Short mmCIF file of N, CA and C in Angstrom, two decimals:
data_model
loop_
_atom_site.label_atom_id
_atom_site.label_comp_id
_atom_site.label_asym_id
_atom_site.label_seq_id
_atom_site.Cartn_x
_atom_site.Cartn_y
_atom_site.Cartn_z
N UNK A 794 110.00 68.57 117.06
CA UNK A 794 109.06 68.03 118.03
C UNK A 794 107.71 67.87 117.36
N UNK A 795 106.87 67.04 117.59
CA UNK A 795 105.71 66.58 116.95
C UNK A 795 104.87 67.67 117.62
N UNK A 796 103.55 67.83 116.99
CA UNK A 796 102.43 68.57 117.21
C UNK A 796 101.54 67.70 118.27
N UNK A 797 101.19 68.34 119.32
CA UNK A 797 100.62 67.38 120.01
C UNK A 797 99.16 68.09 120.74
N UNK A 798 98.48 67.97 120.78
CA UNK A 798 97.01 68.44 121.78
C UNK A 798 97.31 69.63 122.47
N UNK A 799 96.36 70.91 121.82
CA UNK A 799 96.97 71.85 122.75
C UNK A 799 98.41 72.38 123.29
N UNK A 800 99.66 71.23 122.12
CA UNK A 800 101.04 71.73 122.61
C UNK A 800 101.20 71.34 123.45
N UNK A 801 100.94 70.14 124.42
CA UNK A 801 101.35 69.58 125.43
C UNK A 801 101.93 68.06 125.37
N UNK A 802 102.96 68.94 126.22
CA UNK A 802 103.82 67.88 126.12
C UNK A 802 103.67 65.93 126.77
N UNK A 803 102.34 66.01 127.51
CA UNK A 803 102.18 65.30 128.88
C UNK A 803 99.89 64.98 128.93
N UNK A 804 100.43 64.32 128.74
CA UNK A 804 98.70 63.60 128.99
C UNK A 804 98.02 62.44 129.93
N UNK A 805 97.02 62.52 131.10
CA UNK A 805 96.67 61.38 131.57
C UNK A 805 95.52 61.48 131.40
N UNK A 806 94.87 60.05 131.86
CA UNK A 806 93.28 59.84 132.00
C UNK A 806 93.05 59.17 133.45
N UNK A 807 92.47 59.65 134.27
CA UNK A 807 91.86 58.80 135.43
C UNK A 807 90.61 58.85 135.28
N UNK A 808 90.09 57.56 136.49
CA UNK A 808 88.68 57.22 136.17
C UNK A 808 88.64 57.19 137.66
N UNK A 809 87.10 57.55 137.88
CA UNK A 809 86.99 57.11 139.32
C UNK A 809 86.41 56.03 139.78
N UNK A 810 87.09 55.45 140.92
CA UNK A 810 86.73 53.94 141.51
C UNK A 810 85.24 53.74 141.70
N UNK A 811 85.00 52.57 141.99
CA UNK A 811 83.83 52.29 141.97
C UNK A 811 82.74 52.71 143.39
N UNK A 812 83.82 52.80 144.62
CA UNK A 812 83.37 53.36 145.44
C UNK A 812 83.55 55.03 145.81
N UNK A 813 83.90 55.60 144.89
CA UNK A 813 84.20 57.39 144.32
C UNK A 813 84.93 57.94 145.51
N UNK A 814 85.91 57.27 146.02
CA UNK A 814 86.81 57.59 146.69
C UNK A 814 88.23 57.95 145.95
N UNK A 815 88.23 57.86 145.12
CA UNK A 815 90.12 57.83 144.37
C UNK A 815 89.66 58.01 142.89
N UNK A 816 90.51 59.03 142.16
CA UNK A 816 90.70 58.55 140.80
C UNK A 816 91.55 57.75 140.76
N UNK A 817 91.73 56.64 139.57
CA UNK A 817 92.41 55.56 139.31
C UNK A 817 93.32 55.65 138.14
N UNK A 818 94.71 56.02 137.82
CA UNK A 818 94.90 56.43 136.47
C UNK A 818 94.92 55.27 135.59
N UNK A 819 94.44 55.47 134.14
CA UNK A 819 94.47 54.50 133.51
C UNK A 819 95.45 54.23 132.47
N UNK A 820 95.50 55.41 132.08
CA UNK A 820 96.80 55.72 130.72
C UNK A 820 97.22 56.79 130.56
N UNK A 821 98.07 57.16 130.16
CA UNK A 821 99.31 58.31 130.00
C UNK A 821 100.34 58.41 129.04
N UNK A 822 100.66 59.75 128.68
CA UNK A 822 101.67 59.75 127.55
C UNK A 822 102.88 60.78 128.32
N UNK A 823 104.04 60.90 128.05
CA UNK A 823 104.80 61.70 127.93
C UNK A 823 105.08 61.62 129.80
N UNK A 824 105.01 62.79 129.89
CA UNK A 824 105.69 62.90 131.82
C UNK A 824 104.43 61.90 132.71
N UNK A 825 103.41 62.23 132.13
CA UNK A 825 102.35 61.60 133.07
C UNK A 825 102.59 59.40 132.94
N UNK A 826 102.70 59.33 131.71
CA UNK A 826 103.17 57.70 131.66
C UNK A 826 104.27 57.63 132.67
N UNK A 827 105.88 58.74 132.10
CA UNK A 827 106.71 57.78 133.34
C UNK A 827 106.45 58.51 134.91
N UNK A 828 105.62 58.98 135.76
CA UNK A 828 105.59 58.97 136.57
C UNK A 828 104.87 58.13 137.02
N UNK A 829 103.78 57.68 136.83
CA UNK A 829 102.42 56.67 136.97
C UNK A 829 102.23 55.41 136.21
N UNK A 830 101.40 54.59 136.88
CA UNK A 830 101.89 53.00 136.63
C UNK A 830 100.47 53.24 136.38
N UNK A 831 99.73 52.40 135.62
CA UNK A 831 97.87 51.83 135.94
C UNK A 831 97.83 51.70 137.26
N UNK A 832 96.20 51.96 137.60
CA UNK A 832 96.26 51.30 139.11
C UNK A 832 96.49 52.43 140.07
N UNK A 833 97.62 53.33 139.53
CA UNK A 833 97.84 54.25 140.82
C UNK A 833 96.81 55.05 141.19
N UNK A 834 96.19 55.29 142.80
CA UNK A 834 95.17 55.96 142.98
C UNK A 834 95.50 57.23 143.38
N UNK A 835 94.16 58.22 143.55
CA UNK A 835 94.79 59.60 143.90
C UNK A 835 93.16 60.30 144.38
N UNK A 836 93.55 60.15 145.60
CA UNK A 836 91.94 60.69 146.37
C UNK A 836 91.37 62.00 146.32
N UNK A 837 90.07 61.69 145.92
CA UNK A 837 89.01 62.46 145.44
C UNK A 837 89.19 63.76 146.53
N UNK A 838 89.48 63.40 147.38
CA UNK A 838 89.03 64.66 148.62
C UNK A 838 90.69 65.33 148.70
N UNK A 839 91.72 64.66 148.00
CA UNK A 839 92.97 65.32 148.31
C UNK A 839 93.18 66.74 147.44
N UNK A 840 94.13 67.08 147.68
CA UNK A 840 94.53 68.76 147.39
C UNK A 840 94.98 68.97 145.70
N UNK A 841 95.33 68.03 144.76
CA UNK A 841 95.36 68.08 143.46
C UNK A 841 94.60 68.61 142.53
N UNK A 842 95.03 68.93 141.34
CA UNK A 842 93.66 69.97 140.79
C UNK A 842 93.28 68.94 139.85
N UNK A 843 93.60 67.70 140.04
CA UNK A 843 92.55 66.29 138.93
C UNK A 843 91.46 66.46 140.01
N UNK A 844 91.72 65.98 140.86
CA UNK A 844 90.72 65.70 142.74
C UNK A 844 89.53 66.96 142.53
N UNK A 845 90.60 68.29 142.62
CA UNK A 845 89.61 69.47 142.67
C UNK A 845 88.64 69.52 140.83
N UNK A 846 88.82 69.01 139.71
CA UNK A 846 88.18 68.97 139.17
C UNK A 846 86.80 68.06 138.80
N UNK A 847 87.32 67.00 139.54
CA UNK A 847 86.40 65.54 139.38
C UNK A 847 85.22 66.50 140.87
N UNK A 848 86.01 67.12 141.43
CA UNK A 848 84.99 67.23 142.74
C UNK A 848 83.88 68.74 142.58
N UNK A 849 84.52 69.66 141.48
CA UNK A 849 83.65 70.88 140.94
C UNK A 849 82.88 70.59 140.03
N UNK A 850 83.44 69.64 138.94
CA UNK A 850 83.53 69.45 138.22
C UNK A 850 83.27 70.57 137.00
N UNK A 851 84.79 70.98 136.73
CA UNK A 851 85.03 72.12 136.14
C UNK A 851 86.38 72.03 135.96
N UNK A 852 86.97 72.43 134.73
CA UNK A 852 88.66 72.74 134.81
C UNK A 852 88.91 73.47 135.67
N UNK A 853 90.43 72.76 135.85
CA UNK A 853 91.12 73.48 137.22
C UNK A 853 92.74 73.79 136.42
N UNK A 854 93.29 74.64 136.09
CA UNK A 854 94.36 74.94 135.57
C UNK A 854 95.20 75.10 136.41
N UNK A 855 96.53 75.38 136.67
CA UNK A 855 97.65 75.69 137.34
C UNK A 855 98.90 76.40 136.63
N UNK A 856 98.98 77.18 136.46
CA UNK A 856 100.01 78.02 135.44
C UNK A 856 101.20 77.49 135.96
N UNK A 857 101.66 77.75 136.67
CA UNK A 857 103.18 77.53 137.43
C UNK A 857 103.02 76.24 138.48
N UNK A 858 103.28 75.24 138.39
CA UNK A 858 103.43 74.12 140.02
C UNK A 858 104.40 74.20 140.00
N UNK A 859 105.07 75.35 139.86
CA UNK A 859 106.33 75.47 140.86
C UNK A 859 106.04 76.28 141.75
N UNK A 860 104.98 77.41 141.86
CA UNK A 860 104.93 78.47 141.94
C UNK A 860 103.37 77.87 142.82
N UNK A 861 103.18 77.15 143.56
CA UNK A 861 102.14 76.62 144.65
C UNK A 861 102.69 75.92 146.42
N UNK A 862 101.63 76.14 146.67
CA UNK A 862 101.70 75.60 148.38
C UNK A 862 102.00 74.36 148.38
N UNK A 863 101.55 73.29 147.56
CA UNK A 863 102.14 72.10 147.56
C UNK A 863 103.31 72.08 147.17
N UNK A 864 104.36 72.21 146.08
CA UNK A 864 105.39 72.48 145.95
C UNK A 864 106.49 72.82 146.65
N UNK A 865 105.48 74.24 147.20
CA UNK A 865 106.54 74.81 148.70
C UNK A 865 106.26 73.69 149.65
N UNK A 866 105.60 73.13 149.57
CA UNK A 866 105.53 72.37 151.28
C UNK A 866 106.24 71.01 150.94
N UNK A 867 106.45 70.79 149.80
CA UNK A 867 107.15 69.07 149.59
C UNK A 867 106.17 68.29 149.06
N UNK A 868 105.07 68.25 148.35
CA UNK A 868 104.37 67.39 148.20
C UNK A 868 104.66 66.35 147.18
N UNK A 869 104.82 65.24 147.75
CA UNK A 869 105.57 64.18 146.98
C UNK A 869 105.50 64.29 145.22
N UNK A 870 104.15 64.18 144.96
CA UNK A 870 103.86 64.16 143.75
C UNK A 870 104.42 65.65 143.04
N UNK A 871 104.06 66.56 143.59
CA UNK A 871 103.88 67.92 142.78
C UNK A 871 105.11 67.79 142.75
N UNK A 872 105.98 67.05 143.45
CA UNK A 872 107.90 67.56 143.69
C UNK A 872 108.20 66.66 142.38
N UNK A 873 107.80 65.52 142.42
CA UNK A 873 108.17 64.62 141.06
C UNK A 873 107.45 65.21 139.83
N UNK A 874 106.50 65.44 139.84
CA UNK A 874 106.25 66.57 138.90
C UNK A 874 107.18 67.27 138.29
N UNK A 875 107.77 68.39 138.98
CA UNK A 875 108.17 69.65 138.58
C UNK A 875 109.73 69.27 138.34
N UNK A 876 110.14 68.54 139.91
CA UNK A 876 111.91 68.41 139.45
C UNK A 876 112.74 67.24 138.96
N UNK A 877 111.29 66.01 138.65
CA UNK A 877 111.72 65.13 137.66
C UNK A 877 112.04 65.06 136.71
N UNK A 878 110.01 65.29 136.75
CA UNK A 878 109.46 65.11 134.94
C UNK A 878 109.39 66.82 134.12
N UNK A 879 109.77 68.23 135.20
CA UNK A 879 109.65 69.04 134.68
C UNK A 879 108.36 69.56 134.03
N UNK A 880 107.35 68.99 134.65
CA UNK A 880 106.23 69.69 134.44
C UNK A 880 106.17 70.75 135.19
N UNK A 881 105.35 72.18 134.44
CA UNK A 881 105.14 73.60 135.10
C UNK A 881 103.81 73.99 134.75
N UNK A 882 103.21 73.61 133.60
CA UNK A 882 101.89 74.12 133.54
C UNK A 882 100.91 72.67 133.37
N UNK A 883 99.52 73.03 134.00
CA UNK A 883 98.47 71.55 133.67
C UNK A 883 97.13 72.52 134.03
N UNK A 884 96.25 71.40 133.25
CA UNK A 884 94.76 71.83 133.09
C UNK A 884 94.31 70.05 133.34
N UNK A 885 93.62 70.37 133.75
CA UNK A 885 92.70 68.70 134.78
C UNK A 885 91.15 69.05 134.49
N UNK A 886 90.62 68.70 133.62
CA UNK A 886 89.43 68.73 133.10
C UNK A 886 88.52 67.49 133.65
N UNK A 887 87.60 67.60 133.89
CA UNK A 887 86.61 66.33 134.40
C UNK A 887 85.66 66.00 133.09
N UNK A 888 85.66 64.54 133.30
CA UNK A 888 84.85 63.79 132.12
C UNK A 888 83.46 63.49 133.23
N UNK A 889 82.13 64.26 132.30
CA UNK A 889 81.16 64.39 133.03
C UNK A 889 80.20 63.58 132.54
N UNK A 890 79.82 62.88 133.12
CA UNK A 890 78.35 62.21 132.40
C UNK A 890 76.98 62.66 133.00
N UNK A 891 75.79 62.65 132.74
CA UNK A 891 74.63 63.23 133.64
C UNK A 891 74.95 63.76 134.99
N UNK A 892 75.89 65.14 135.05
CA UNK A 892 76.27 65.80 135.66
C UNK A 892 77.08 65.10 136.67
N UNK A 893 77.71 63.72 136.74
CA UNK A 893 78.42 63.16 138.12
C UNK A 893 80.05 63.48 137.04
N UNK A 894 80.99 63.55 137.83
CA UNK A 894 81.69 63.39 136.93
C UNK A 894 82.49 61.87 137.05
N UNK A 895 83.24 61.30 136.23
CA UNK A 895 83.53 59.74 136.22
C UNK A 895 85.29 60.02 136.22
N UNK A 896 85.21 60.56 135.84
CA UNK A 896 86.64 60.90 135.80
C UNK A 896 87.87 62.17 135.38
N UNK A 897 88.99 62.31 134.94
CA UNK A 897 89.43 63.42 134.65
C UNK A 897 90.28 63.03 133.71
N UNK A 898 90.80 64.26 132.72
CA UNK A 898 92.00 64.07 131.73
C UNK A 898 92.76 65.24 131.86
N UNK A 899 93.68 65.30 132.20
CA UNK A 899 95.02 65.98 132.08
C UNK A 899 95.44 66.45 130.99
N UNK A 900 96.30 68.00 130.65
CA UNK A 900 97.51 68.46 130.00
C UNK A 900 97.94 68.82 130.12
N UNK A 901 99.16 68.24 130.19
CA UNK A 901 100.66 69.12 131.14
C UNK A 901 101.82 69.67 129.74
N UNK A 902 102.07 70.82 130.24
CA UNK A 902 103.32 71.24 129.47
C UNK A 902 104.93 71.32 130.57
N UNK A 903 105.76 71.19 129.52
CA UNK A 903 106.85 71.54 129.91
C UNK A 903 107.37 72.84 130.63
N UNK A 904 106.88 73.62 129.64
CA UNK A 904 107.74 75.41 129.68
C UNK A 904 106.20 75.77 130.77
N UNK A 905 106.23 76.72 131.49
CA UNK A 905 105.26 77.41 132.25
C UNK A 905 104.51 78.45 131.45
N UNK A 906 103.22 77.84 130.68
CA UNK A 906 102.50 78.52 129.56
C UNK A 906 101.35 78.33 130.04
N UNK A 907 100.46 79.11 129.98
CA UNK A 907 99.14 78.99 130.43
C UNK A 907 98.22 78.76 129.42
N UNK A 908 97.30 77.48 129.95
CA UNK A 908 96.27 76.82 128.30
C UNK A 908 95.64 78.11 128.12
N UNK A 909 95.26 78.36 126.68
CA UNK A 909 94.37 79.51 126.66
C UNK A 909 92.98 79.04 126.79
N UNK A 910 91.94 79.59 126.27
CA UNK A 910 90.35 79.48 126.60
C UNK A 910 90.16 78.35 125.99
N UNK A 911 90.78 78.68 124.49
CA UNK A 911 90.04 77.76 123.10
C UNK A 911 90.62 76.58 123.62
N UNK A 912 91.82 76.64 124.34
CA UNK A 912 92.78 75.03 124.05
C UNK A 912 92.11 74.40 125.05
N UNK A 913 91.99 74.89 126.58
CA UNK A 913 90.64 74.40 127.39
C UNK A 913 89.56 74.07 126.70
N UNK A 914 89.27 74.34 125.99
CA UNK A 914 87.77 74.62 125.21
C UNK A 914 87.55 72.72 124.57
N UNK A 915 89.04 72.98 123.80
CA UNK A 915 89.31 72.00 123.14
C UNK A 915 89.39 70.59 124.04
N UNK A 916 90.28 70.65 125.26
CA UNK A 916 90.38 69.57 125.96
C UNK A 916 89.31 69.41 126.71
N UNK A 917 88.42 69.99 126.71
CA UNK A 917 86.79 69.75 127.27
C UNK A 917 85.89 69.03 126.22
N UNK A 918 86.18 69.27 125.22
CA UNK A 918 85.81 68.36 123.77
C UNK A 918 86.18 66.98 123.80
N UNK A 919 87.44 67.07 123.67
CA UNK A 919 87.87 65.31 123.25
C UNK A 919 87.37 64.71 125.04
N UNK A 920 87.39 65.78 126.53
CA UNK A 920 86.73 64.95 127.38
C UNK A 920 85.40 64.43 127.25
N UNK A 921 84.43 65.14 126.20
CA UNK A 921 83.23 64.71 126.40
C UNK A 921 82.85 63.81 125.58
N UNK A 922 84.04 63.50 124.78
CA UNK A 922 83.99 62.39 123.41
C UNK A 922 84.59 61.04 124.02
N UNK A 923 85.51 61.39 125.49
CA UNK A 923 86.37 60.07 125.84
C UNK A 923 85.10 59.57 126.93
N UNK A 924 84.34 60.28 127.47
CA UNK A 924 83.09 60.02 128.04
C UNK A 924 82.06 59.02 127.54
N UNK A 925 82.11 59.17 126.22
CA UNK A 925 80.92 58.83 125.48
C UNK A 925 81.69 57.42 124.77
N UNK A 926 83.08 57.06 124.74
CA UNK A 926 83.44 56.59 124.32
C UNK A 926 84.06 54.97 125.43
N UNK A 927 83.72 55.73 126.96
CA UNK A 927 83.83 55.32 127.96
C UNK A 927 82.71 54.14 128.00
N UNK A 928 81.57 55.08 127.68
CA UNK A 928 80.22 54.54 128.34
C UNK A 928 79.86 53.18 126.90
N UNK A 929 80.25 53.35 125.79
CA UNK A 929 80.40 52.65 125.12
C UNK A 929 81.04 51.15 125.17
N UNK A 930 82.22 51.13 125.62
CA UNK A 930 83.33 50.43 126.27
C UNK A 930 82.38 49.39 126.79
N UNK A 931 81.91 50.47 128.24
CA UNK A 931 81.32 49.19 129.49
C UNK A 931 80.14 49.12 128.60
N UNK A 932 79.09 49.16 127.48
CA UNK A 932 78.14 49.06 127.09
C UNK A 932 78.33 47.64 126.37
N UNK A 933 79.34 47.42 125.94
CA UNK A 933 79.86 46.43 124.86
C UNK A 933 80.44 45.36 125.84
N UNK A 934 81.22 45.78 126.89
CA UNK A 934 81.72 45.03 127.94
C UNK A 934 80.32 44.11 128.48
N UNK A 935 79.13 44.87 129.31
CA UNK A 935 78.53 44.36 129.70
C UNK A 935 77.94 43.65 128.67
N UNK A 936 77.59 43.76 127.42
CA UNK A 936 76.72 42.87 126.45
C UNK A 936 77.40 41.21 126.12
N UNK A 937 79.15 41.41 126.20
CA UNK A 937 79.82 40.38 125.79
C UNK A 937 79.31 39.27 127.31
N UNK A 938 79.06 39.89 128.81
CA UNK A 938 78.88 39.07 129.60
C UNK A 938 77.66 38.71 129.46
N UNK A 939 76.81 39.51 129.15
CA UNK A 939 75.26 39.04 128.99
C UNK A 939 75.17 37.70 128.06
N UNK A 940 76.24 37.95 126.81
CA UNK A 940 76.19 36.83 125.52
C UNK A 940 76.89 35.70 126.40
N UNK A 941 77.85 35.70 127.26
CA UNK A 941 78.41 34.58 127.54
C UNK A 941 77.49 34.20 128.48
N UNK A 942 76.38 34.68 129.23
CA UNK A 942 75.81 33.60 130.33
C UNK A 942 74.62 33.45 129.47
N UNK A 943 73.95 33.97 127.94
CA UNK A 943 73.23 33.18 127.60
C UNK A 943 73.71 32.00 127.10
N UNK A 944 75.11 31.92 126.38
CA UNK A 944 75.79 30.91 125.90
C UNK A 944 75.80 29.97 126.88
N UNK A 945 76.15 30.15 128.61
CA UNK A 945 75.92 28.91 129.67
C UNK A 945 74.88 28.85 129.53
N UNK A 946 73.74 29.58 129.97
CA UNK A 946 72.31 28.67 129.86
C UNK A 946 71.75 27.62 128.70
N UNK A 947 71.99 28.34 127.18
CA UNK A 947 72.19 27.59 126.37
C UNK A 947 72.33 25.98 126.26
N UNK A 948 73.98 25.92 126.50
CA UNK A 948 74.48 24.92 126.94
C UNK A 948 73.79 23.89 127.52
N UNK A 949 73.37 24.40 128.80
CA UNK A 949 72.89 23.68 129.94
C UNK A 949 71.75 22.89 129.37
N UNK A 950 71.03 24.37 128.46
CA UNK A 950 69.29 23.54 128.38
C UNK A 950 69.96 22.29 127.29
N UNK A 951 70.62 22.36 126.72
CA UNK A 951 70.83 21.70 125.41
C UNK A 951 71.39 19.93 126.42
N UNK A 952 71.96 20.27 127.46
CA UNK A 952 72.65 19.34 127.78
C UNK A 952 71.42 18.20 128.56
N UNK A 953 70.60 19.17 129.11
CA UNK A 953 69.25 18.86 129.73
C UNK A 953 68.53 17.97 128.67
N UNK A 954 68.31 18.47 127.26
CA UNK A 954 67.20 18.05 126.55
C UNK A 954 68.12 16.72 125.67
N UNK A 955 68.88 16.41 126.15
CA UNK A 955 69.75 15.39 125.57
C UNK A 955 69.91 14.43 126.42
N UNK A 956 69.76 14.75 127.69
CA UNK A 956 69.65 13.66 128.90
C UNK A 956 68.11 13.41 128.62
N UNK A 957 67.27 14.19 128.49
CA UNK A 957 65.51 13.53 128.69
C UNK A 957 65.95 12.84 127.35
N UNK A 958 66.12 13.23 126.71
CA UNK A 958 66.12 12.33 125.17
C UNK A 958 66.45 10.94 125.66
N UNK A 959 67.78 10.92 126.26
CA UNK A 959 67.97 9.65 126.51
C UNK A 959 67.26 8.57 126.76
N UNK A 960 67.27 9.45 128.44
CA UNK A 960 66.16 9.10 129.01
C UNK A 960 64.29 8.29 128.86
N UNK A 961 63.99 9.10 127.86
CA UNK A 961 63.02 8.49 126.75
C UNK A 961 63.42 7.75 126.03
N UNK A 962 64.24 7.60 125.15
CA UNK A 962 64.61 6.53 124.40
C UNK A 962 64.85 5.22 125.63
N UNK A 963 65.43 5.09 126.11
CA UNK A 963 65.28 3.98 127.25
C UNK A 963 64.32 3.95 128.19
N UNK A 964 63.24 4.68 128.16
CA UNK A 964 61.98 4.47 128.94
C UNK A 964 61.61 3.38 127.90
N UNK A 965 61.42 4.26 126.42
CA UNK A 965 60.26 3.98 125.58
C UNK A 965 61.16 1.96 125.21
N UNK A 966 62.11 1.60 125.33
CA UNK A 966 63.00 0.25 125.29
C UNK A 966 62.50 -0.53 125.98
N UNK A 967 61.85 -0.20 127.24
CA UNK A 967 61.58 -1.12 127.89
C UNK A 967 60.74 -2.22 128.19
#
């Protein structure tokens, strides 16, 4: 078996919507890819420990989800979780920017092992690097739209100063 982050078998990233009602997942490896599609939402105010981390914003671990109230009670997800995909242990870390948090990252294991401090420690690291790497993203995102509507104005004036041209040249004809 490959070496993977903290030994986990299972990784997601959600982001939260624009109106901070739902995290939104974006990508996933291992159990978290085949349970979740892009797109799928998962509300901020619901009982999950991504929800409860984006909303403390603080890791929220779970040693056993077999061994919880959601579980016992049927909760759709935690049930596909555990007796699908066989997830038993996860840590849901929030990606924080000037104290709001934007979103969360996940690590789920297989076997029921509890993250230790450092490995938390660790997945609080690469969150504050996928943060920074986030804000980068839309930084570059928004600049490419800024370049394309100077490129329309551009255009326009160019198209403008080619009609007066004309324009003058057949004034000055007459």
């Amino acid at each position: 078996r490959a070496k993977t982050t903290c030994d986990a078998q299972a990784s997601g990233v959600q982001l939260v919507n624009a109106e901070r009602t739902a995290l939104v997942f974006v990508i996933g490896s291992g159990a978290d890819q085949g349970s979740f599609t892009a797109g799928t939402e998962f509300p901020i105010d619901g009982p999950l420990a991504m929800a409860q981390a984006v909303r403390e914003r603080r890791p929220v671990q779970i040693e056993d989800l077999k061994d919880t109230d959601l579980y016992r009670q049927g909760h759709a997800l935690r049930v596909q979780l555990v007796d699908e995909e066989g997830v038993r242990t996860q840590v849901s870390v929030p990606l924080v920017k000037n104290d709001v948090a934007i979103g969360n990252m996940t690590r789920s294991r297989i076997e029921q092992r509890a993250f230790s401090a450092d490995e938390i420690a660790l997945v609080e690291a690469f969150a504050a690097q996928a943060v920074i790497a986030i804000d980068n993203a839309r930084q570059f995102r928004d600049l490419q739209f800024a370049n394309a509507e100077l490129r329309v104005r551009l255009d326009r004036e160019e198209a403008m100063a080619e009609i007066l041209s004309v324009i003058s040249r057949a004034g000055a004809g007459s």
